[in-house]
């Protein structure tokens, strides 16, 4: 039966007693405040009728002792204690009010007041209304107390189930993700309104408490709650500032929040992990609200939240350390070689904290030579990082002495076998030196994916160099290949993480699509080409570590200058005439003209203009405000 149905049955049952004209039912709190009041007469049942609470408080002020026996107050006496209450009783035709107090629960009292019509109103209650009516009222109070205990027990069971569900769901969320901020936001959302009228969680960030998430049962007040918490307009400020973090646990206190938030009380749990404070969880409640999480629940949830924050912090620290180490294993700058352009990009796998073994670099050598290299160490973690450092140091040292790439790779192989390295690596190199028509390039591959030659006409083919894995056998069986790069041609080196990228249907990038993709992207600025490759060209997911090193032969550097947009076009045309003579165009391509006009219209002060090439191929790139426009001119 619902609470309303129970009240109607009880009240109208008492009204059916002989001489009963009306009935008051009320519940009082610890401080004597009226929590709820009802009035019933033969016209119906009303909850919280206007003025009745005040009328009752006036009557109870005259009876502070709360007598254990029923008290019958005649109308004339009642009028002296609460005239409005006497008028209400008299309007029913009653001659007095029979009041019975009873204890509902600890610190809470109930009252039943039966308006009765009896000729002997000044007699004892049992004599005035009859022992049966007095007994019926006492039985009614017993039923009310039993029903209240039953409701309280059901509510406690429901609350426990809600707490268990929230703990279970919170644990699942916190265990499933290391994005602790999103997880804590979800936990706060689960707690409101199930356990509290409001909630907030702070986490330690760079030595101070930062507010991570806020929730309010009234969505319209949620933003204001967050603003007041951030501004320190609440009693939890000392905990946030770290000046008091020991005496707040599990105690319900005044929140100190402005009245507009409507959350007068709060409970704070300081989150500790491994002996240090990592955060703070606060639950807020309306004064008199039924939701109050118990201490055991707070300790349990706080412990789980603290552990998750600590784990996420450790994870982020390790991730930063791994990324930092990874960056230290890669070169900070590549050589500036006239006639060659370098571009690199690197994808770090996001499923592990361990350092990958992909690396690349380029070394200036004597005699105008430069050698680019790229490698991939088997495995991950500290052993792979150590071998990566050994490989780069050995190769770059030998190459810097002017020795050949073959000699450098063999030296590394001998060293790995001599010191008993248990891992292997793959390696590719490309050595460039100037030739009459561009650059000659000698490629080498030791078990590595083949280097790709991308011609300026779009043709793509693999280098014919071959060899064995480094660090396995004494004889690497290296076979180099020599080619010529003309202006506009490019050479692309990469690790196997790129070719093993898959599309939605599970097909590998390297199986059929890598070479067509390179042909299609060949005209892009070289950094954009490398970035597009490492992103899987928009179709393939690169889920492993992958590195790309691209080198383009640009030919003669005819122009490098920063100029106003109005002067950039003429300067580029003059540089093209210097490269191509009579075959130079009279005007720049339309997209370059439009780009310069747009820069001028936007007030860009200067653009960077680059013109490279030879008589058969030229490239113009114009950069302004981080945007690039380019064009290739061929015979």
JSON list of C-alpha atoms in Angstrom, two decimals, residues 1-180:
[
{"chain": "A", "resi": 1, "resn": "UNK", "atom": "CA", "xyz": [0.00, 0.00, 0.00]},
{"chain": "A", "resi": 2, "resn": "UNK", "atom": "CA", "xyz": [1.24, 3.52, -0.78]},
{"chain": "A", "resi": 3, "resn": "UNK", "atom": "CA", "xyz": [1.89, 6.05, 1.97]},
{"chain": "A", "resi": 4, "resn": "UNK", "atom": "CA", "xyz": [-1.12, 8.06, 0.83]},
{"chain": "A", "resi": 5, "resn": "UNK", "atom": "CA", "xyz": [-3.37, 5.00, 0.87]},
{"chain": "A", "resi": 6, "resn": "UNK", "atom": "CA", "xyz": [-2.15, 4.02, 4.31]},
{"chain": "A", "resi": 7, "resn": "UNK", "atom": "CA", "xyz": [-2.80, 7.53, 5.68]},
{"chain": "A", "resi": 8, "resn": "UNK", "atom": "CA", "xyz": [-6.33, 7.65, 4.26]},
{"chain": "A", "resi": 9, "resn": "UNK", "atom": "CA", "xyz": [-7.25, 4.25, 5.70]},
{"chain": "A", "resi": 10, "resn": "UNK", "atom": "CA", "xyz": [-5.85, 5.11, 9.12]},
{"chain": "A", "resi": 11, "resn": "UNK", "atom": "CA", "xyz": [-7.31, 8.61, 9.35]},
{"chain": "A", "resi": 12, "resn": "UNK", "atom": "CA", "xyz": [-10.79, 7.76, 8.13]},
{"chain": "A", "resi": 13, "resn": "UNK", "atom": "CA", "xyz": [-10.80, 4.66, 10.30]},
{"chain": "A", "resi": 14, "resn": "UNK", "atom": "CA", "xyz": [-10.29, 6.87, 13.36]},
{"chain": "A", "resi": 15, "resn": "UNK", "atom": "CA", "xyz": [-12.89, 9.33, 12.10]},
{"chain": "A", "resi": 16, "resn": "UNK", "atom": "CA", "xyz": [-15.43, 6.51, 12.09]},
{"chain": "A", "resi": 17, "resn": "UNK", "atom": "CA", "xyz": [-15.16, 6.23, 15.88]},
{"chain": "A", "resi": 18, "resn": "UNK", "atom": "CA", "xyz": [-18.16, 7.52, 17.88]},
{"chain": "A", "resi": 19, "resn": "UNK", "atom": "CA", "xyz": [-17.94, 11.26, 18.49]},
{"chain": "A", "resi": 20, "resn": "UNK", "atom": "CA", "xyz": [-14.91, 11.77, 16.18]},
{"chain": "A", "resi": 21, "resn": "UNK", "atom": "CA", "xyz": [-15.20, 15.01, 14.18]},
{"chain": "A", "resi": 22, "resn": "UNK", "atom": "CA", "xyz": [-11.68, 15.68, 12.87]},
{"chain": "A", "resi": 23, "resn": "UNK", "atom": "CA", "xyz": [-8.11, 14.41, 13.12]},
{"chain": "A", "resi": 24, "resn": "UNK", "atom": "CA", "xyz": [-4.66, 16.01, 13.20]},
{"chain": "A", "resi": 25, "resn": "UNK", "atom": "CA", "xyz": [-1.53, 13.97, 12.43]},
{"chain": "A", "resi": 26, "resn": "UNK", "atom": "CA", "xyz": [1.93, 15.52, 12.75]},
{"chain": "A", "resi": 27, "resn": "UNK", "atom": "CA", "xyz": [5.61, 14.61, 12.92]},
{"chain": "A", "resi": 28, "resn": "UNK", "atom": "CA", "xyz": [8.21, 16.67, 14.78]},
{"chain": "A", "resi": 29, "resn": "UNK", "atom": "CA", "xyz": [11.99, 16.73, 14.35]},
{"chain": "A", "resi": 30, "resn": "UNK", "atom": "CA", "xyz": [14.88, 16.97, 16.79]},
{"chain": "A", "resi": 31, "resn": "UNK", "atom": "CA", "xyz": [14.53, 20.74, 17.26]},
{"chain": "A", "resi": 32, "resn": "UNK", "atom": "CA", "xyz": [10.74, 20.57, 17.62]},
{"chain": "A", "resi": 33, "resn": "UNK", "atom": "CA", "xyz": [10.09, 21.68, 14.07]},
{"chain": "A", "resi": 34, "resn": "UNK", "atom": "CA", "xyz": [7.03, 20.36, 12.23]},
{"chain": "A", "resi": 35, "resn": "UNK", "atom": "CA", "xyz": [8.23, 18.03, 9.47]},
{"chain": "A", "resi": 36, "resn": "UNK", "atom": "CA", "xyz": [4.79, 17.09, 8.17]},
{"chain": "A", "resi": 37, "resn": "UNK", "atom": "CA", "xyz": [1.21, 17.74, 9.24]},
{"chain": "A", "resi": 38, "resn": "UNK", "atom": "CA", "xyz": [-2.15, 16.46, 7.97]},
{"chain": "A", "resi": 39, "resn": "UNK", "atom": "CA", "xyz": [-5.76, 17.33, 8.71]},
{"chain": "A", "resi": 40, "resn": "UNK", "atom": "CA", "xyz": [-8.73, 15.07, 8.10]},
{"chain": "A", "resi": 41, "resn": "UNK", "atom": "CA", "xyz": [-12.45, 15.59, 8.63]},
{"chain": "A", "resi": 42, "resn": "UNK", "atom": "CA", "xyz": [-15.56, 14.23, 7.02]},
{"chain": "A", "resi": 43, "resn": "UNK", "atom": "CA", "xyz": [-14.85, 16.39, 3.94]},
{"chain": "A", "resi": 44, "resn": "UNK", "atom": "CA", "xyz": [-11.51, 14.72, 3.22]},
{"chain": "A", "resi": 45, "resn": "UNK", "atom": "CA", "xyz": [-7.76, 14.58, 3.98]},
{"chain": "A", "resi": 46, "resn": "UNK", "atom": "CA", "xyz": [-5.41, 17.53, 3.45]},
{"chain": "A", "resi": 47, "resn": "UNK", "atom": "CA", "xyz": [-1.61, 17.51, 3.76]},
{"chain": "A", "resi": 48, "resn": "UNK", "atom": "CA", "xyz": [0.00, 20.68, 5.14]},
{"chain": "A", "resi": 49, "resn": "UNK", "atom": "CA", "xyz": [-3.13, 22.86, 5.33]},
{"chain": "A", "resi": 50, "resn": "UNK", "atom": "CA", "xyz": [-2.36, 26.56, 5.61]},
{"chain": "A", "resi": 51, "resn": "UNK", "atom": "CA", "xyz": [-1.61, 27.67, 9.17]},
{"chain": "A", "resi": 52, "resn": "UNK", "atom": "CA", "xyz": [-1.99, 24.30, 10.88]},
{"chain": "A", "resi": 53, "resn": "UNK", "atom": "CA", "xyz": [1.74, 23.87, 11.59]},
{"chain": "A", "resi": 54, "resn": "UNK", "atom": "CA", "xyz": [1.90, 27.23, 13.35]},
{"chain": "A", "resi": 55, "resn": "UNK", "atom": "CA", "xyz": [-1.28, 26.43, 15.30]},
{"chain": "A", "resi": 56, "resn": "UNK", "atom": "CA", "xyz": [0.23, 23.16, 16.50]},
{"chain": "A", "resi": 57, "resn": "UNK", "atom": "CA", "xyz": [3.50, 24.82, 17.52]},
{"chain": "A", "resi": 58, "resn": "UNK", "atom": "CA", "xyz": [1.52, 27.29, 19.63]},
{"chain": "A", "resi": 59, "resn": "UNK", "atom": "CA", "xyz": [-0.26, 24.38, 21.36]},
{"chain": "A", "resi": 60, "resn": "UNK", "atom": "CA", "xyz": [2.94, 22.35, 21.90]},
{"chain": "A", "resi": 61, "resn": "UNK", "atom": "CA", "xyz": [4.61, 25.39, 23.48]},
{"chain": "A", "resi": 62, "resn": "UNK", "atom": "CA", "xyz": [2.05, 25.03, 26.27]},
{"chain": "A", "resi": 63, "resn": "UNK", "atom": "CA", "xyz": [2.84, 21.32, 26.64]},
{"chain": "A", "resi": 64, "resn": "UNK", "atom": "CA", "xyz": [6.66, 21.04, 26.50]},
{"chain": "A", "resi": 65, "resn": "UNK", "atom": "CA", "xyz": [6.64, 17.89, 28.63]},
{"chain": "A", "resi": 66, "resn": "UNK", "atom": "CA", "xyz": [5.07, 15.69, 25.90]},
{"chain": "A", "resi": 67, "resn": "UNK", "atom": "CA", "xyz": [2.86, 13.62, 28.23]},
{"chain": "A", "resi": 68, "resn": "UNK", "atom": "CA", "xyz": [2.94, 9.88, 27.73]},
{"chain": "A", "resi": 69, "resn": "UNK", "atom": "CA", "xyz": [-0.82, 9.55, 28.28]},
{"chain": "A", "resi": 70, "resn": "UNK", "atom": "CA", "xyz": [-3.56, 10.96, 26.06]},
{"chain": "A", "resi": 71, "resn": "UNK", "atom": "CA", "xyz": [-4.63, 14.50, 27.03]},
{"chain": "A", "resi": 72, "resn": "UNK", "atom": "CA", "xyz": [-8.16, 15.85, 26.43]},
{"chain": "A", "resi": 73, "resn": "UNK", "atom": "CA", "xyz": [-8.22, 19.65, 26.15]},
{"chain": "A", "resi": 74, "resn": "UNK", "atom": "CA", "xyz": [-11.64, 21.39, 26.25]},
{"chain": "A", "resi": 75, "resn": "UNK", "atom": "CA", "xyz": [-12.31, 24.08, 23.66]},
{"chain": "A", "resi": 76, "resn": "UNK", "atom": "CA", "xyz": [-12.20, 26.95, 26.16]},
{"chain": "A", "resi": 77, "resn": "UNK", "atom": "CA", "xyz": [-8.79, 25.82, 27.44]},
{"chain": "A", "resi": 78, "resn": "UNK", "atom": "CA", "xyz": [-7.55, 25.14, 23.90]},
{"chain": "A", "resi": 79, "resn": "UNK", "atom": "CA", "xyz": [-8.55, 28.66, 22.89]},
{"chain": "A", "resi": 80, "resn": "UNK", "atom": "CA", "xyz": [-6.21, 30.07, 25.51]},
{"chain": "A", "resi": 81, "resn": "UNK", "atom": "CA", "xyz": [-3.30, 28.07, 24.06]},
{"chain": "A", "resi": 82, "resn": "UNK", "atom": "CA", "xyz": [-3.99, 28.40, 20.32]},
{"chain": "A", "resi": 83, "resn": "UNK", "atom": "CA", "xyz": [-7.09, 30.33, 19.31]},
{"chain": "A", "resi": 84, "resn": "UNK", "atom": "CA", "xyz": [-6.81, 29.44, 15.61]},
{"chain": "A", "resi": 85, "resn": "UNK", "atom": "CA", "xyz": [-6.48, 25.75, 16.44]},
{"chain": "A", "resi": 86, "resn": "UNK", "atom": "CA", "xyz": [-9.53, 26.00, 18.70]},
{"chain": "A", "resi": 87, "resn": "UNK", "atom": "CA", "xyz": [-11.50, 27.62, 15.86]},
{"chain": "A", "resi": 88, "resn": "UNK", "atom": "CA", "xyz": [-10.50, 24.79, 13.51]},
{"chain": "A", "resi": 89, "resn": "UNK", "atom": "CA", "xyz": [-11.63, 22.16, 16.04]},
{"chain": "A", "resi": 90, "resn": "UNK", "atom": "CA", "xyz": [-14.86, 23.99, 16.87]},
{"chain": "A", "resi": 91, "resn": "UNK", "atom": "CA", "xyz": [-15.77, 24.24, 13.18]},
{"chain": "A", "resi": 92, "resn": "UNK", "atom": "CA", "xyz": [-16.13, 20.45, 13.10]},
{"chain": "A", "resi": 93, "resn": "UNK", "atom": "CA", "xyz": [-18.70, 20.49, 15.92]},
{"chain": "A", "resi": 94, "resn": "UNK", "atom": "CA", "xyz": [-16.19, 19.09, 18.43]},
{"chain": "A", "resi": 95, "resn": "UNK", "atom": "CA", "xyz": [-16.07, 20.15, 22.08]},
{"chain": "A", "resi": 96, "resn": "UNK", "atom": "CA", "xyz": [-12.43, 19.21, 22.72]},
{"chain": "A", "resi": 97, "resn": "UNK", "atom": "CA", "xyz": [-9.15, 17.86, 21.32]},
{"chain": "A", "resi": 98, "resn": "UNK", "atom": "CA", "xyz": [-7.82, 14.47, 22.45]},
{"chain": "A", "resi": 99, "resn": "UNK", "atom": "CA", "xyz": [-4.00, 14.54, 21.91]},
{"chain": "A", "resi": 100, "resn": "UNK", "atom": "CA", "xyz": [-1.68, 11.53, 22.04]},
{"chain": "A", "resi": 101, "resn": "UNK", "atom": "CA", "xyz": [2.12, 11.84, 21.78]},
{"chain": "A", "resi": 102, "resn": "UNK", "atom": "CA", "xyz": [4.30, 8.92, 20.67]},
{"chain": "A", "resi": 103, "resn": "UNK", "atom": "CA", "xyz": [7.97, 8.39, 19.80]},
{"chain": "A", "resi": 104, "resn": "UNK", "atom": "CA", "xyz": [8.43, 7.52, 16.12]},
{"chain": "A", "resi": 105, "resn": "UNK", "atom": "CA", "xyz": [12.20, 7.07, 16.12]},
{"chain": "A", "resi": 106, "resn": "UNK", "atom": "CA", "xyz": [15.23, 8.45, 17.88]},
{"chain": "A", "resi": 107, "resn": "UNK", "atom": "CA", "xyz": [14.80, 12.24, 18.18]},
{"chain": "A", "resi": 108, "resn": "UNK", "atom": "CA", "xyz": [11.55, 12.25, 16.21]},
{"chain": "A", "resi": 109, "resn": "UNK", "atom": "CA", "xyz": [8.03, 12.43, 17.68]},
{"chain": "A", "resi": 110, "resn": "UNK", "atom": "CA", "xyz": [4.53, 11.95, 16.37]},
{"chain": "A", "resi": 111, "resn": "UNK", "atom": "CA", "xyz": [1.20, 13.44, 17.44]},
{"chain": "A", "resi": 112, "resn": "UNK", "atom": "CA", "xyz": [-2.40, 12.40, 16.85]},
{"chain": "A", "resi": 113, "resn": "UNK", "atom": "CA", "xyz": [-5.09, 14.91, 17.81]},
{"chain": "A", "resi": 114, "resn": "UNK", "atom": "CA", "xyz": [-8.69, 13.67, 17.60]},
{"chain": "A", "resi": 115, "resn": "UNK", "atom": "CA", "xyz": [-11.34, 16.40, 17.63]},
{"chain": "A", "resi": 116, "resn": "UNK", "atom": "CA", "xyz": [-14.20, 14.84, 19.64]},
{"chain": "A", "resi": 117, "resn": "UNK", "atom": "CA", "xyz": [-17.72, 15.81, 20.58]},
{"chain": "A", "resi": 118, "resn": "UNK", "atom": "CA", "xyz": [-18.48, 14.75, 24.13]},
{"chain": "A", "resi": 119, "resn": "UNK", "atom": "CA", "xyz": [-20.73, 16.28, 26.80]},
{"chain": "A", "resi": 120, "resn": "UNK", "atom": "CA", "xyz": [-18.28, 15.47, 29.60]},
{"chain": "A", "resi": 121, "resn": "UNK", "atom": "CA", "xyz": [-15.23, 17.17, 28.09]},
{"chain": "A", "resi": 122, "resn": "UNK", "atom": "CA", "xyz": [-13.71, 17.98, 31.49]},
{"chain": "A", "resi": 123, "resn": "UNK", "atom": "CA", "xyz": [-13.58, 14.35, 32.61]},
{"chain": "A", "resi": 124, "resn": "UNK", "atom": "CA", "xyz": [-10.64, 12.01, 32.22]},
{"chain": "A", "resi": 125, "resn": "UNK", "atom": "CA", "xyz": [-10.14, 10.91, 28.58]},
{"chain": "A", "resi": 126, "resn": "UNK", "atom": "CA", "xyz": [-11.28, 7.34, 29.24]},
{"chain": "A", "resi": 127, "resn": "UNK", "atom": "CA", "xyz": [-14.42, 8.59, 30.93]},
{"chain": "A", "resi": 128, "resn": "UNK", "atom": "CA", "xyz": [-15.10, 11.41, 28.48]},
{"chain": "A", "resi": 129, "resn": "UNK", "atom": "CA", "xyz": [-14.77, 9.51, 25.19]},
{"chain": "A", "resi": 130, "resn": "UNK", "atom": "CA", "xyz": [-14.67, 5.92, 26.36]},
{"chain": "A", "resi": 131, "resn": "UNK", "atom": "CA", "xyz": [-11.86, 3.48, 26.87]},
{"chain": "A", "resi": 132, "resn": "UNK", "atom": "CA", "xyz": [-12.39, 1.98, 23.40]},
{"chain": "A", "resi": 133, "resn": "UNK", "atom": "CA", "xyz": [-11.53, 5.26, 21.66]},
{"chain": "A", "resi": 134, "resn": "UNK", "atom": "CA", "xyz": [-8.44, 5.83, 23.81]},
{"chain": "A", "resi": 135, "resn": "UNK", "atom": "CA", "xyz": [-7.33, 2.27, 23.09]},
{"chain": "A", "resi": 136, "resn": "UNK", "atom": "CA", "xyz": [-8.00, 2.68, 19.36]},
{"chain": "A", "resi": 137, "resn": "UNK", "atom": "CA", "xyz": [-5.84, 5.78, 19.23]},
{"chain": "A", "resi": 138, "resn": "UNK", "atom": "CA", "xyz": [-3.01, 4.05, 21.10]},
{"chain": "A", "resi": 139, "resn": "UNK", "atom": "CA", "xyz": [-3.25, 1.12, 18.69]},
{"chain": "A", "resi": 140, "resn": "UNK", "atom": "CA", "xyz": [-3.15, 3.56, 15.79]},
{"chain": "A", "resi": 141, "resn": "UNK", "atom": "CA", "xyz": [0.09, 5.05, 17.12]},
{"chain": "A", "resi": 142, "resn": "UNK", "atom": "CA", "xyz": [1.58, 1.55, 17.35]},
{"chain": "A", "resi": 143, "resn": "UNK", "atom": "CA", "xyz": [0.61, 0.93, 13.74]},
{"chain": "A", "resi": 144, "resn": "UNK", "atom": "CA", "xyz": [2.17, 4.24, 12.67]},
{"chain": "A", "resi": 145, "resn": "UNK", "atom": "CA", "xyz": [5.43, 3.44, 14.44]},
{"chain": "A", "resi": 146, "resn": "UNK", "atom": "CA", "xyz": [5.56, -0.06, 12.95]},
{"chain": "A", "resi": 147, "resn": "UNK", "atom": "CA", "xyz": [4.80, 1.28, 9.48]},
{"chain": "A", "resi": 148, "resn": "UNK", "atom": "CA", "xyz": [7.48, 3.95, 9.86]},
{"chain": "A", "resi": 149, "resn": "UNK", "atom": "CA", "xyz": [10.03, 1.34, 10.90]},
{"chain": "A", "resi": 150, "resn": "UNK", "atom": "CA", "xyz": [9.04, -0.79, 7.92]},
{"chain": "A", "resi": 151, "resn": "UNK", "atom": "CA", "xyz": [9.38, 2.16, 5.55]},
{"chain": "A", "resi": 152, "resn": "UNK", "atom": "CA", "xyz": [12.72, 3.08, 7.11]},
{"chain": "A", "resi": 153, "resn": "UNK", "atom": "CA", "xyz": [14.00, -0.46, 6.73]},
{"chain": "A", "resi": 154, "resn": "UNK", "atom": "CA", "xyz": [12.84, -0.61, 3.11]},
{"chain": "A", "resi": 155, "resn": "UNK", "atom": "CA", "xyz": [14.44, 2.73, 2.42]},
{"chain": "A", "resi": 156, "resn": "UNK", "atom": "CA", "xyz": [17.66, 1.56, 4.07]},
{"chain": "A", "resi": 157, "resn": "UNK", "atom": "CA", "xyz": [17.60, -1.58, 1.94]},
{"chain": "A", "resi": 158, "resn": "UNK", "atom": "CA", "xyz": [16.95, 0.46, -1.21]},
{"chain": "A", "resi": 159, "resn": "UNK", "atom": "CA", "xyz": [19.73, 2.86, -0.24]},
{"chain": "A", "resi": 160, "resn": "UNK", "atom": "CA", "xyz": [22.11, -0.03, 0.39]},
{"chain": "A", "resi": 161, "resn": "UNK", "atom": "CA", "xyz": [21.28, -1.54, -2.99]},
{"chain": "A", "resi": 162, "resn": "UNK", "atom": "CA", "xyz": [21.82, 1.86, -4.59]},
{"chain": "A", "resi": 163, "resn": "UNK", "atom": "CA", "xyz": [25.16, 2.24, -2.80]},
{"chain": "A", "resi": 164, "resn": "UNK", "atom": "CA", "xyz": [26.22, -1.25, -3.82]},
{"chain": "A", "resi": 165, "resn": "UNK", "atom": "CA", "xyz": [25.22, -0.56, -7.43]},
{"chain": "A", "resi": 166, "resn": "UNK", "atom": "CA", "xyz": [27.06, 2.76, -7.45]},
{"chain": "A", "resi": 167, "resn": "UNK", "atom": "CA", "xyz": [30.17, 1.18, -5.94]},
{"chain": "A", "resi": 168, "resn": "UNK", "atom": "CA", "xyz": [30.08, -1.64, -8.46]},
{"chain": "A", "resi": 169, "resn": "UNK", "atom": "CA", "xyz": [29.52, 0.67, -11.43]},
{"chain": "A", "resi": 170, "resn": "UNK", "atom": "CA", "xyz": [32.12, 3.14, -10.16]},
{"chain": "A", "resi": 171, "resn": "UNK", "atom": "CA", "xyz": [34.64, 0.34, -9.76]},
{"chain": "A", "resi": 172, "resn": "UNK", "atom": "CA", "xyz": [33.96, -0.92, -13.27]},
{"chain": "A", "resi": 173, "resn": "UNK", "atom": "CA", "xyz": [34.37, 2.55, -14.73]},
{"chain": "A", "resi": 174, "resn": "UNK", "atom": "CA", "xyz": [37.51, 3.30, -12.76]},
{"chain": "A", "resi": 175, "resn": "UNK", "atom": "CA", "xyz": [39.06, -0.05, -13.63]},
{"chain": "A", "resi": 176, "resn": "UNK", "atom": "CA", "xyz": [38.16, 0.24, -17.33]},
{"chain": "A", "resi": 177, "resn": "UNK", "atom": "CA", "xyz": [39.75, 3.61, -18.06]},
{"chain": "A", "resi": 178, "resn": "UNK", "atom": "CA", "xyz": [42.89, 5.53, -17.23]},
{"chain": "A", "resi": 179, "resn": "UNK", "atom": "CA", "xyz": [41.23, 8.79, -18.26]},
{"chain": "A", "resi": 180, "resn": "UNK", "atom": "CA", "xyz": [40.55, 9.55, -14.64]}
]
